[in-house]
Tab-separated table of C-alpha atoms in Angstrom:
chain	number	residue	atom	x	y	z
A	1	UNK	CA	77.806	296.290	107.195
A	2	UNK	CA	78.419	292.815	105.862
A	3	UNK	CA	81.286	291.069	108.041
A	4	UNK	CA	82.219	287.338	107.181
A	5	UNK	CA	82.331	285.406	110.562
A	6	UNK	CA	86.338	285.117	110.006
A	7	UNK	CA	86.763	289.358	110.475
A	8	UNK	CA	83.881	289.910	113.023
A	9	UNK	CA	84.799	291.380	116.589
A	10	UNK	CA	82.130	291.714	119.420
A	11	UNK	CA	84.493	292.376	122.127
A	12	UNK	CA	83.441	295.844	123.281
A	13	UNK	CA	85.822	297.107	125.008
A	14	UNK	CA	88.635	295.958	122.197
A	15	UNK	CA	85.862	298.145	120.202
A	16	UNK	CA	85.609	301.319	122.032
A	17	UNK	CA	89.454	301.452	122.446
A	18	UNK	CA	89.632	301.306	117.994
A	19	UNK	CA	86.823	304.378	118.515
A	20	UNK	CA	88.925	306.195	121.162
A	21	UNK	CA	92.587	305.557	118.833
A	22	UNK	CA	90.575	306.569	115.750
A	23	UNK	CA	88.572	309.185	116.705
A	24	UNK	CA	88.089	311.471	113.378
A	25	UNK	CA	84.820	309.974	111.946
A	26	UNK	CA	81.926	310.147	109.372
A	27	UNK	CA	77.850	310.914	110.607
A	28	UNK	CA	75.453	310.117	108.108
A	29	UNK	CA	72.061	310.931	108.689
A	30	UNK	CA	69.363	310.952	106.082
A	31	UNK	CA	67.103	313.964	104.505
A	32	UNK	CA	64.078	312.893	102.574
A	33	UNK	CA	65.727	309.493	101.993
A	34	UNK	CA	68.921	311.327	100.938
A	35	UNK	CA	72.103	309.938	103.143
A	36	UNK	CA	74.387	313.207	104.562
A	37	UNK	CA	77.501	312.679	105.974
A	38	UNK	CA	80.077	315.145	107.537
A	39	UNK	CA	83.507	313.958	108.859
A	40	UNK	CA	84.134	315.147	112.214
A	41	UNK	CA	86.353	314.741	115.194
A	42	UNK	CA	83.911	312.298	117.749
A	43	UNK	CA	84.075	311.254	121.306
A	44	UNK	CA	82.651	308.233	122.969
A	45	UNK	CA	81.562	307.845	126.542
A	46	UNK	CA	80.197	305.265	129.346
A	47	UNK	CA	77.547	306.236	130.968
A	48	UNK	CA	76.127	303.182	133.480
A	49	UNK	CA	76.004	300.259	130.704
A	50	UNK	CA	75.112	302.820	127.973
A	51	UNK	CA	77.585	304.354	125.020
A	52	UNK	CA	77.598	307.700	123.737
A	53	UNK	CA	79.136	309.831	120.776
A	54	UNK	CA	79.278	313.091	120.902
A	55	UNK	CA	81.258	316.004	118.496
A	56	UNK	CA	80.119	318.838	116.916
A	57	UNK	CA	79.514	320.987	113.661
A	58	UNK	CA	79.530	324.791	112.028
A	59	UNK	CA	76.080	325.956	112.791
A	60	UNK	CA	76.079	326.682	108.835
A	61	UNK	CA	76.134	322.929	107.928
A	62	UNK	CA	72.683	321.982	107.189
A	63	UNK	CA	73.151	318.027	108.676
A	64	UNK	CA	72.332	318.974	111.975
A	65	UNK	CA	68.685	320.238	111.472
A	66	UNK	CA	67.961	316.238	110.323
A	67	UNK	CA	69.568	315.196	113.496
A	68	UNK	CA	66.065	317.370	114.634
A	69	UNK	CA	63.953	316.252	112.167
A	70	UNK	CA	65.113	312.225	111.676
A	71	UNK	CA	66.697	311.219	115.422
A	72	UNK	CA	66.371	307.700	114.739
A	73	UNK	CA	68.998	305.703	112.443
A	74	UNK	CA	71.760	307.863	112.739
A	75	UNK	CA	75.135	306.124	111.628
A	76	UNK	CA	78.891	307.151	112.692
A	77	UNK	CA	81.864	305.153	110.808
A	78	UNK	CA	85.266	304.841	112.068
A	79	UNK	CA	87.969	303.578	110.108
A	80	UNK	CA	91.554	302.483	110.956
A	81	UNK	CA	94.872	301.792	108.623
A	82	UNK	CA	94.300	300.120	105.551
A	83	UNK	CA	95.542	298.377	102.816
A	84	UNK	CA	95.916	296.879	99.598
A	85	UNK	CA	97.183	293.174	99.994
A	86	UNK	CA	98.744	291.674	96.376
A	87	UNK	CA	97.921	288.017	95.651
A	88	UNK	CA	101.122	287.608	94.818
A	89	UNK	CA	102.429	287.510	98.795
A	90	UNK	CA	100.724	283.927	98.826
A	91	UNK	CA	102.132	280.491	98.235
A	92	UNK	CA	99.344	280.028	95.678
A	93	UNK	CA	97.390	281.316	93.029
A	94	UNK	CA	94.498	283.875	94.183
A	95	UNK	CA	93.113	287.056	93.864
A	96	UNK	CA	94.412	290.396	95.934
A	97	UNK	CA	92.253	292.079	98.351
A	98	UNK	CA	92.245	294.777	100.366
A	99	UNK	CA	92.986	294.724	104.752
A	100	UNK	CA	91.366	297.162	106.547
A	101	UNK	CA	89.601	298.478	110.272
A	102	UNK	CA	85.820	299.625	110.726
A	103	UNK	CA	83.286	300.462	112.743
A	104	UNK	CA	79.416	301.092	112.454
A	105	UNK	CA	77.759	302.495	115.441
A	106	UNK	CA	73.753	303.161	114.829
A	107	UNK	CA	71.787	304.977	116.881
A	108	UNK	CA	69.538	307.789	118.330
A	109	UNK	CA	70.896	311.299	118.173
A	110	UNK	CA	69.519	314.903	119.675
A	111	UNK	CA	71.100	317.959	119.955
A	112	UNK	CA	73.399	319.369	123.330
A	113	UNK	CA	72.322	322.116	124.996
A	114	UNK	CA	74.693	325.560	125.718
A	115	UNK	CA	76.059	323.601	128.753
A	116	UNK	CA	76.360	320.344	127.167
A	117	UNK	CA	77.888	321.430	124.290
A	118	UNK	CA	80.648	323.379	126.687
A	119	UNK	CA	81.322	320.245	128.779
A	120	UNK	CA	81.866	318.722	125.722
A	121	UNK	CA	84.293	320.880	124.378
A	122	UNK	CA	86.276	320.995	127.416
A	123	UNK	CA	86.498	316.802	126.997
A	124	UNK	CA	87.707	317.219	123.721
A	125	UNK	CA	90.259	320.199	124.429
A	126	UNK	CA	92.010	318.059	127.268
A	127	UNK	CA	92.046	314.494	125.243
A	128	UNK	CA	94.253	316.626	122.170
A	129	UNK	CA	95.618	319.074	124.661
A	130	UNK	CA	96.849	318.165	127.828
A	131	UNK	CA	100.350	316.618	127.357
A	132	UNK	CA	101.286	319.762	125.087
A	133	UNK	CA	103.549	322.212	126.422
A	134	UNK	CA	101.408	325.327	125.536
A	135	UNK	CA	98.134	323.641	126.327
A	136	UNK	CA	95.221	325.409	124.956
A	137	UNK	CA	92.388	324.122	127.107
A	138	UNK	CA	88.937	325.900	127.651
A	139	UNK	CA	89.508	327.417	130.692
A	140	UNK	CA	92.763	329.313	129.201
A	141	UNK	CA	90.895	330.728	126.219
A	142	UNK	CA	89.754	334.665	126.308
A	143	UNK	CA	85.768	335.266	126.614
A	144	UNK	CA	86.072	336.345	123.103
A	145	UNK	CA	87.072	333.471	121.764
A	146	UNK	CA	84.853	331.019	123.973
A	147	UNK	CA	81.940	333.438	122.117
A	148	UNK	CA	82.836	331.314	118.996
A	149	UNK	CA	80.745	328.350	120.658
A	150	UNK	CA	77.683	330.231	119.148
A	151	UNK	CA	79.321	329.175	115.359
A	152	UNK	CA	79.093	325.798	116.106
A	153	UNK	CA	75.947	322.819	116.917
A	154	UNK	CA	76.386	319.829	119.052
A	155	UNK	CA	75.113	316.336	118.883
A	156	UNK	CA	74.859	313.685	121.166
A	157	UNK	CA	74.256	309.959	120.093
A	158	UNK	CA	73.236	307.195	121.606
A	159	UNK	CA	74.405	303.942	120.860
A	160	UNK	CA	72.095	301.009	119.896
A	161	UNK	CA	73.922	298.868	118.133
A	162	UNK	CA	77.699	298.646	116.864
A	163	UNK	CA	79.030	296.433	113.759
A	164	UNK	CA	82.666	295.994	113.936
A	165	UNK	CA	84.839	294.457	111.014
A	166	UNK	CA	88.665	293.837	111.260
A	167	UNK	CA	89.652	291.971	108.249
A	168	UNK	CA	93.613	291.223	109.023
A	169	UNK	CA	94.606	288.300	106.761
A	170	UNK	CA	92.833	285.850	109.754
A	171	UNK	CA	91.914	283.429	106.790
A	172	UNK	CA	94.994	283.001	105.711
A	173	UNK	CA	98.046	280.246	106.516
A	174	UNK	CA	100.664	281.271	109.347
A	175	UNK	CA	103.016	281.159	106.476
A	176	UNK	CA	100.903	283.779	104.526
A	177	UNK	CA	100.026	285.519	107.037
A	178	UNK	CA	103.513	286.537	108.054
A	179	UNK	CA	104.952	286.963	104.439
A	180	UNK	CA	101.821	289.370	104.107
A	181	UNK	CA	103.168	291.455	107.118
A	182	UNK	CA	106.786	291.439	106.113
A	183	UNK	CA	105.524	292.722	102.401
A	184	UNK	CA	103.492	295.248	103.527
A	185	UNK	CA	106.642	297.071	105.727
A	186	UNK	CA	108.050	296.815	102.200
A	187	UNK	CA	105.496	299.162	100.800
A	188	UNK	CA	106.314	303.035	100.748
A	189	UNK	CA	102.717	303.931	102.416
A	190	UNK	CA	102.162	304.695	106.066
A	191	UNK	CA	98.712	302.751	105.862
A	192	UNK	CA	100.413	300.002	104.420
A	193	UNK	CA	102.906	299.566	107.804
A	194	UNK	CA	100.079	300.680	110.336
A	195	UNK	CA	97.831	297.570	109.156
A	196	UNK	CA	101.136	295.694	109.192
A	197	UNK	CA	101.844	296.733	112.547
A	198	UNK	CA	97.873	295.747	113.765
A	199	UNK	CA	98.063	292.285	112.047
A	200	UNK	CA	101.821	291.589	114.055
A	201	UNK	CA	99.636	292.797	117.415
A	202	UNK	CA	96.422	290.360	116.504
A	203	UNK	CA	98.086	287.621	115.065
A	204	UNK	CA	96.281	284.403	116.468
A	205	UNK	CA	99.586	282.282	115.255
A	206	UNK	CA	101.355	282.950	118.385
């Protein structure tokens, strides 16, 4: 991913907290030079001073016998808010552009085990379920309905290197900058007021 030195962000823990916030990714992997991709609900973990990803996908998609077959160079992209930023918001003349939040995480993948693939599941049921009233967690769920694990294939990735872009206006002038925030709570689109929301929470002029 090409990231001018202005949107670049190496801190990873500032990283792995976007990952853990935006969760619901895309895995590409590649068949006979062919990219695949699947978007999927993903979880990272620490394990000593190594990261992981790990999620899952319907035994009938055909993207995880390449996870078999081509382990190596297997890419996961997160993405945050985003949006379109008018040139018009500036003090001067220029061209309008787009804000946005993303992360590339390469690396080598295999496929969980029975037991894995439960644990896994169990992770994932008590991150989405736990603060609900009517929790549906793993250990609530009938045998028949646990037997649905069989439908499903899951992955485990690990991390080798991560590319992280936030491009938030940081090139611009204070004055910019803020008139960019205030326009874009203007704009009737949720994205539009997230990446408003990120750029007040980043901003480097205070």
């Amino acid at each position: 991913m090409f990231i001018p030195k202005y949107f670049r962000v190496t801190n990873i823990d500032e990283v792995c907290d976007f990952v853990q916030t935006n969760s619901f990714g895309m895995l590409v992997t590649t068949k006979q030079g062919k990219p695949i991709a699947t978007h999927l609900p993903l979880q990272l973990h620490k394990q000593g001073d190594d990261y992981y990803i790990t999620g899952h996908m319907a035994y009938g998609n055909p993207q995880w016998k390449t996870i078999r077959e081509t382990p190596d160079g297997v890419l996961v992209i997160i993405q945050g808010p985003h949006a379109y930023i008018s040139s018009s918001w500036y003090n001067h003349e220029n061209v309008p552009t787009w804000n946005y939040q993303a992360v590339h995480m390469y690396g080598t993948a295999r496929i969980m085990n029975d037991q894995e693939l439960e644990e896994d599941l169990i992770l994932l049921l008590q991150k989405y379920e736990r603060q609900r009233e009517n929790a549906v967690l793993w250990e609530s769920l009938s045998p028949q309905t646990k037997k649905q694990i069989k439908g499903i294939v899951g992955f485990k990735i690990k991390i080798q290197e991560v590319q992280a872009a936030y491009k938030l206006s940081q090139n611009r002038n204070e004055e910019d900058f803020n008139n960019i925030i205030d326009r874009l709570n203007e704009e009737r689109n949720l994205n539009s007021h997230q990446i408003a929301q990120v750029m007040k929470d980043k901003n480097s002029f205070t």
